[in-house]
mmCIF file of C-alpha atoms in Angstrom:
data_model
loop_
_atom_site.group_PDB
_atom_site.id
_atom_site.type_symbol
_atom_site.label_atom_id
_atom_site.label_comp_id
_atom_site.label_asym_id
_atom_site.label_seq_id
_atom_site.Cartn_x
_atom_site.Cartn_y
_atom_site.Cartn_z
ATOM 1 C CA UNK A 461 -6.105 -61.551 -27.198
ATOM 2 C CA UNK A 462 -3.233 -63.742 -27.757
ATOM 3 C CA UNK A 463 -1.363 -60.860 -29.225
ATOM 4 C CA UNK A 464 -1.815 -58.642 -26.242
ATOM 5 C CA UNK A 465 -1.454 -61.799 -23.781
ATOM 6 C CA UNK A 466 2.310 -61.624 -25.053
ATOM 7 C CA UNK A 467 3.087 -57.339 -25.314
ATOM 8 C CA UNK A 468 1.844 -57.980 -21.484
ATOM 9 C CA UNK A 469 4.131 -60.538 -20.847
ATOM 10 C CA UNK A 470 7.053 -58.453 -22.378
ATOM 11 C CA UNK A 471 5.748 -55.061 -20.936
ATOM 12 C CA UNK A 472 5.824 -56.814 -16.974
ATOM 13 C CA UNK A 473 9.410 -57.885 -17.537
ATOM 14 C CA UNK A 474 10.447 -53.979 -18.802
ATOM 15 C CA UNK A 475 8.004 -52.560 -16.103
ATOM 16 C CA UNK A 476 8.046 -55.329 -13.129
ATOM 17 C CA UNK A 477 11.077 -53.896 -11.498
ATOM 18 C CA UNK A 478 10.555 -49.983 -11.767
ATOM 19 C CA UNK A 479 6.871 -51.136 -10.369
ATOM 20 C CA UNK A 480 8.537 -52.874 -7.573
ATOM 21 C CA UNK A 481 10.759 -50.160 -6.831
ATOM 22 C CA UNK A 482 8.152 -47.487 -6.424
ATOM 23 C CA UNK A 483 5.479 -50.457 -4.623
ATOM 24 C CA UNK A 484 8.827 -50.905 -1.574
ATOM 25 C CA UNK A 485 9.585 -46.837 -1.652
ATOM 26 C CA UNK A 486 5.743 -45.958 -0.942
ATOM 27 C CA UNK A 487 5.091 -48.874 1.416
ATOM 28 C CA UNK A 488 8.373 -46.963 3.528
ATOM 29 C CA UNK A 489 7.430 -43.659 2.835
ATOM 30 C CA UNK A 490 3.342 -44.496 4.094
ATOM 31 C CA UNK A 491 5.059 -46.375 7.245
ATOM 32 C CA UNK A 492 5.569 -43.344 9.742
ATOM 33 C CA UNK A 493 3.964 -40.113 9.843
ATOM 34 C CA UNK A 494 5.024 -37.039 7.880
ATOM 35 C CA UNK A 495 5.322 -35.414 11.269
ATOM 36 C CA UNK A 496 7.904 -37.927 12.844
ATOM 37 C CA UNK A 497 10.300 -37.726 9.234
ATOM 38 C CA UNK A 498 10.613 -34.292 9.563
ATOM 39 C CA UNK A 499 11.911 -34.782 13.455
ATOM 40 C CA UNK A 500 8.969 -32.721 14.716
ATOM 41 C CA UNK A 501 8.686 -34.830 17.604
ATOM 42 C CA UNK A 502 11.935 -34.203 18.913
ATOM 43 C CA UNK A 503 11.418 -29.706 18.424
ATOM 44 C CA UNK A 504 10.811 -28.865 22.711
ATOM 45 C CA UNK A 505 7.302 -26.532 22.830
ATOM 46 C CA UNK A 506 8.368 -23.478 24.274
ATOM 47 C CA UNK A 507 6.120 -20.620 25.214
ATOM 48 C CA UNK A 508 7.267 -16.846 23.826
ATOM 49 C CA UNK A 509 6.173 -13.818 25.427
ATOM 50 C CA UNK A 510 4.032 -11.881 22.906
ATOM 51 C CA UNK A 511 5.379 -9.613 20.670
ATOM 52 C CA UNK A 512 5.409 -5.607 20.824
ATOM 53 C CA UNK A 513 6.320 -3.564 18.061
ATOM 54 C CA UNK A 514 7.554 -0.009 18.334
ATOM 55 C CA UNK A 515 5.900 2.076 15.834
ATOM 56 C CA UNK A 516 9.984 3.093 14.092
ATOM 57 C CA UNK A 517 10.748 -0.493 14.371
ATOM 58 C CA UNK A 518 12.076 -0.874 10.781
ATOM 59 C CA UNK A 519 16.170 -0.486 11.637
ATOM 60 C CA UNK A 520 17.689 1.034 8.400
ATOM 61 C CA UNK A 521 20.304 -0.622 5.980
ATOM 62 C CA UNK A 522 21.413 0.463 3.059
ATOM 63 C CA UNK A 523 20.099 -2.434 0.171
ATOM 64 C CA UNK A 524 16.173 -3.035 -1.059
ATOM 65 C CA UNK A 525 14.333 -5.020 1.340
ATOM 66 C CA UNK A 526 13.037 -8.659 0.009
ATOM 67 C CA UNK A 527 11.166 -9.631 3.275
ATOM 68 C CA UNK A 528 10.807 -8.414 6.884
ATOM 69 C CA UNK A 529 10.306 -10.598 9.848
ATOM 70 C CA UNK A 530 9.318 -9.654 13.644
ATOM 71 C CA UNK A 531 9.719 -12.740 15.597
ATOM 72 C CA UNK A 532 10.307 -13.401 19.735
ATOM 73 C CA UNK A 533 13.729 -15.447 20.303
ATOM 74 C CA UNK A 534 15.187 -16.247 23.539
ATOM 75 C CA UNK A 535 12.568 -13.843 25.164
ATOM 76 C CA UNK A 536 13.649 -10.923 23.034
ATOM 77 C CA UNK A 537 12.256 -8.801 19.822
ATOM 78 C CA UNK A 538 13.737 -9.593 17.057
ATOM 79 C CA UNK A 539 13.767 -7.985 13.501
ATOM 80 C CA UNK A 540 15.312 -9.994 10.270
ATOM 81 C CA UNK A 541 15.816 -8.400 7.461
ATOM 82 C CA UNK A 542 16.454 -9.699 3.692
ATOM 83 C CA UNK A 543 17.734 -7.577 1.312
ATOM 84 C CA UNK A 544 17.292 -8.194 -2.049
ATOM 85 C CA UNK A 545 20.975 -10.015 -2.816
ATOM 86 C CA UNK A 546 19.787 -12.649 -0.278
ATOM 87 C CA UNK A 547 21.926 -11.644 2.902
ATOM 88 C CA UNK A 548 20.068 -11.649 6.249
ATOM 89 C CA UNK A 549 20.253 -9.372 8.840
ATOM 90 C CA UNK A 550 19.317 -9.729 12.241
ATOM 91 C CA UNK A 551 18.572 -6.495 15.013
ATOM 92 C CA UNK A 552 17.793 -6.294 18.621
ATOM 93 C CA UNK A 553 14.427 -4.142 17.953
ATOM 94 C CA UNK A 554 14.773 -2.602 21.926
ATOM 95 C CA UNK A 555 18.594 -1.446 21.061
ATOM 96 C CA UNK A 556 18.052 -1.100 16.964
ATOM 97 C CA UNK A 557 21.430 -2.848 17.091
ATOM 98 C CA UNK A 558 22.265 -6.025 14.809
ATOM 99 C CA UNK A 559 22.767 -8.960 16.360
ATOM 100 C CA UNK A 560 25.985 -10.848 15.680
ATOM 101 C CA UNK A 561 26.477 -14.586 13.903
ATOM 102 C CA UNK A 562 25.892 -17.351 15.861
ATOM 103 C CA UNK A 563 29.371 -19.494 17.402
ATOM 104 C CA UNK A 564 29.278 -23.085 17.845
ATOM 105 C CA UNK A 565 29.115 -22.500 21.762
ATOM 106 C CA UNK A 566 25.678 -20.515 20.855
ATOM 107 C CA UNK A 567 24.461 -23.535 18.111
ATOM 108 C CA UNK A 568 24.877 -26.323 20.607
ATOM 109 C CA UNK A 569 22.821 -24.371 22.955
ATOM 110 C CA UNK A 570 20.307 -23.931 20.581
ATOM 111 C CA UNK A 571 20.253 -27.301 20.025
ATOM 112 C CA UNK A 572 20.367 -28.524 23.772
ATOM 113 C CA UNK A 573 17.055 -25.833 24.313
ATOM 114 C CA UNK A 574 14.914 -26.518 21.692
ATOM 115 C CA UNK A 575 15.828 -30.237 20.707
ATOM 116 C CA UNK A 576 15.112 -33.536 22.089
ATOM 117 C CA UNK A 577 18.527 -34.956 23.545
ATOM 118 C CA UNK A 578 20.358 -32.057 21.930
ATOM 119 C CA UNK A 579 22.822 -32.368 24.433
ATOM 120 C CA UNK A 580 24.302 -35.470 23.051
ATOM 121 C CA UNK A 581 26.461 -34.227 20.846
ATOM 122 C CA UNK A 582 29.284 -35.595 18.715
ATOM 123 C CA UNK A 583 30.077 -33.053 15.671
ATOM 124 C CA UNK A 584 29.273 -29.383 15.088
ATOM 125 C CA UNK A 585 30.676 -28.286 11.856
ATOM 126 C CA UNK A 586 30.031 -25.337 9.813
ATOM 127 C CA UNK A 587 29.073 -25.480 6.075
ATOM 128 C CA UNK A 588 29.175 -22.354 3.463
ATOM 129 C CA UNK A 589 25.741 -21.287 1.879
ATOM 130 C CA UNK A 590 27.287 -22.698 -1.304
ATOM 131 C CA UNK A 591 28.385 -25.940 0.375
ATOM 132 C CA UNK A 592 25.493 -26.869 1.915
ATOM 133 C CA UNK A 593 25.379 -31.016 3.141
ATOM 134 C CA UNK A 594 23.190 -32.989 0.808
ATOM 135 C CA UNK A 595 20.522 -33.647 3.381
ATOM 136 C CA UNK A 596 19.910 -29.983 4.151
ATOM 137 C CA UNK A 597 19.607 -28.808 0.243
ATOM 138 C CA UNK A 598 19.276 -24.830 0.922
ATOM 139 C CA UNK A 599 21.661 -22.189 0.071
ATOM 140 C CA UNK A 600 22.198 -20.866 3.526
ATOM 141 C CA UNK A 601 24.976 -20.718 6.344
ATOM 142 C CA UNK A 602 24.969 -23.051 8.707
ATOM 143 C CA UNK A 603 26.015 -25.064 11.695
ATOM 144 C CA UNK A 604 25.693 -28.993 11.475
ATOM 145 C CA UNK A 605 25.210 -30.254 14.615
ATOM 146 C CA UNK A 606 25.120 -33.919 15.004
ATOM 147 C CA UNK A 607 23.463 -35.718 17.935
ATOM 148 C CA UNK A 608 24.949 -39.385 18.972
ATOM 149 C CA UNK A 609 21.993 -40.709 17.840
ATOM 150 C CA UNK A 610 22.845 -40.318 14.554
ATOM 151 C CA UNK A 611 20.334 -36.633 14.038
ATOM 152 C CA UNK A 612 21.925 -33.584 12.008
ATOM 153 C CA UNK A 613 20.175 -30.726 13.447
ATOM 154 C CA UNK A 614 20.998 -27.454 11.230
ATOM 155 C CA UNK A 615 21.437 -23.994 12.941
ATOM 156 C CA UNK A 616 21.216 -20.520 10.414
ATOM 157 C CA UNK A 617 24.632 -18.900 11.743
ATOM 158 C CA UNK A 618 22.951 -15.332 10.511
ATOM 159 C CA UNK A 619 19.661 -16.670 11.671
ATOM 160 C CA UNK A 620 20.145 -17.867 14.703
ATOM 161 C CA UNK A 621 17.207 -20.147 14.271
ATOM 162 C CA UNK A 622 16.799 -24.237 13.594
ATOM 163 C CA UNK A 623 16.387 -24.400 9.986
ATOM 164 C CA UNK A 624 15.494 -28.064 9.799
ATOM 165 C CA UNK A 625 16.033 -31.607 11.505
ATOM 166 C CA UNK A 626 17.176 -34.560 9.701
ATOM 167 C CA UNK A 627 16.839 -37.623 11.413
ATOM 168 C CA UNK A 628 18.227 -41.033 10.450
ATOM 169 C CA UNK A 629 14.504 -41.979 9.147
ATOM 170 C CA UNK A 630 14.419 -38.617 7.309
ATOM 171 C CA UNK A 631 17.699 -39.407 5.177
ATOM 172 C CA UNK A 632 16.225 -42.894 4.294
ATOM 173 C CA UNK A 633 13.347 -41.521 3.299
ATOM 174 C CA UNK A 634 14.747 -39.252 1.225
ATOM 175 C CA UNK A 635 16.707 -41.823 -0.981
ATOM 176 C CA UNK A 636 13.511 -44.072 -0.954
ATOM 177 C CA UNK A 637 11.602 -40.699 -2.564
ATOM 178 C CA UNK A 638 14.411 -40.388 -4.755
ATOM 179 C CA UNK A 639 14.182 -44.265 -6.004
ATOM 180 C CA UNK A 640 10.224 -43.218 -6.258
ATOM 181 C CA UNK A 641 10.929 -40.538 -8.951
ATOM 182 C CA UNK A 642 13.949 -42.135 -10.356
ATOM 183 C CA UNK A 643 16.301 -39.089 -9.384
ATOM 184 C CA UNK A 644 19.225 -40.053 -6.954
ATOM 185 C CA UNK A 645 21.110 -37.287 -7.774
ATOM 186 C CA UNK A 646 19.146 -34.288 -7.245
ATOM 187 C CA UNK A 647 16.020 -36.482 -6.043
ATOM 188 C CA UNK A 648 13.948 -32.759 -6.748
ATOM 189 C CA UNK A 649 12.925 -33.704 -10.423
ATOM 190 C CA UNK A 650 9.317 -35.170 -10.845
ATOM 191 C CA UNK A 651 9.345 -34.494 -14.433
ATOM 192 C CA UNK A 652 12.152 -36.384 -16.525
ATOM 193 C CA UNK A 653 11.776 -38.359 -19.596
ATOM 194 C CA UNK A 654 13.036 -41.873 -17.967
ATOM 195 C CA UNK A 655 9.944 -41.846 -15.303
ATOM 196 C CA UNK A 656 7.289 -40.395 -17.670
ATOM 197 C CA UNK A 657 8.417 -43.838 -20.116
ATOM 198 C CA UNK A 658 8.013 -46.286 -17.665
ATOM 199 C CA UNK A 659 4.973 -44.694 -15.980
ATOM 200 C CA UNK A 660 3.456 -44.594 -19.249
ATOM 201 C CA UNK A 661 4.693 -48.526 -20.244
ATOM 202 C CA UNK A 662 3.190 -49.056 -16.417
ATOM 203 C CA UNK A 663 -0.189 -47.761 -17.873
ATOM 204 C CA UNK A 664 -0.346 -49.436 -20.721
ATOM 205 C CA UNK A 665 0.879 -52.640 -19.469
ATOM 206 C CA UNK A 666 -2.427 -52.516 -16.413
ATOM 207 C CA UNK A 667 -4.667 -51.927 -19.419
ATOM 208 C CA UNK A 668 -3.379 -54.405 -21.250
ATOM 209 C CA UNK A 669 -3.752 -56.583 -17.740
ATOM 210 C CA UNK A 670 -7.662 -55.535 -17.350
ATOM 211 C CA UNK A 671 -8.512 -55.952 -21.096
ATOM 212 C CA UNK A 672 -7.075 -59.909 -20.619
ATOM 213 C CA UNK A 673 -9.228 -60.153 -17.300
ATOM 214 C CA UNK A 674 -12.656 -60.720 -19.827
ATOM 215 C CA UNK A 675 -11.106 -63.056 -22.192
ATOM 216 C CA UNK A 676 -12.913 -66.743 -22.187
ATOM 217 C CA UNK A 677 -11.049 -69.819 -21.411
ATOM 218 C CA UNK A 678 -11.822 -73.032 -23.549
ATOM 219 C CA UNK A 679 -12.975 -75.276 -21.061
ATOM 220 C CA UNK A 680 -10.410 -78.339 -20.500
ATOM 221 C CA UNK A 681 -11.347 -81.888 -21.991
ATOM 222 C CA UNK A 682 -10.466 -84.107 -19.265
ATOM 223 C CA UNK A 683 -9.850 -87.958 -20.140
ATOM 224 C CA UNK A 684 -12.329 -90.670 -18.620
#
């Protein structure tokens, strides 16, 4: 007992910080809803006529076909098309006519329709598919547009959709999750050898903890 009294001692000075870390990153990732991180709150409900297909709907193009989407935007039929190298396609399915990319003038409306104080505005910048900002993480073309309030909401230029919503809360978040799996680079990897160590000196050292729980005291002599 004495022996594992002190590897328990040593073990919660190695451990005791990485167990604090991921203790403080789970009490702030359990504080909010899932819901409110991901700036659902702030997406405006709107109501889409219901969609009719044409039986030729499928417009032609001339690579494979990956996926196929049929979707109502701004109160019209849309088709979207991926071909197999990735690009995306969009086509008025009443015309059969793609649609073009989306200009900033056409991502700030987006924004102003379909988010929560999208008009505040103070950036819109546009960022490569292979440049994409670190809090948006996908390898797709889009517009940045920053609220005042401090929101990036991201805008497919081919897409002409809101790809995501990254609030102030959300980017916090995301570097608490990547303190919790001990990955601030990439903060994707749940399986490295640094946080499968100390979750496995964590272990030990709680068993070690529980095992010491049951050992018997010697009673104290006290003096008369």
């Amino acid at each position: 007992m004495l022996r594992f009294a002190k590897w328990h001692i040593w073990l919660g000075w190695l451990v005791g910080i990485p167990i604090l870390m991921w203790m403080a990153s789970g009490l702030f990732m359990a504080a909010r809803p899932i819901e409110e991180v991901r700036g659902n709150h702030l997406r405006v409900a709107t109501d889409q006529p219901a969609l009719s297909l044409p039986s030729d709907m499928v417009p032609e193009i001339d690579q494979p076909l990956k996926e196929m989407r049929a979707f109502m935007q701004d109160g019209r039929a849309i088709m979207m098309l991926t071909a197999i190298d990735g690009s995306i396609t969009r086509f008025d399915l009443e015309s059969r006519t793609p649609l073009p990319s989306v200009d900033e003038a056409q991502a700030r409306s987006i924004v102003a329709e379909q988010i929560v104080g999208g008009g505040n505005v103070s950036t819109v910048r546009l960022f490569e598919a292979n440049n994409a900002p670190f809090d948006f993480r996908r390898p797709l073309l889009v517009w940045q547009v920053v609220l005042d309030e401090g929101t990036h909401v991201y805008v497919g230029r081919v897409t002409g959709q809101i790809e995501a919503v990254r609030t102030r809360w959300w980017r916090a978040f995301d570097f608490m999750w990547g303190l919790h799996i001990m990955d601030l680079r990439t903060r994707e990897d749940t399986s490295h050898p640094i946080l499968i160590l100390f979750a496995a000196l964590g272990v030990f050292a709680s068993i070690l903890g529980c095992i010491l729980m049951f050992r018997r005291r010697k009673a104290r002599v006290t003096a008369k």
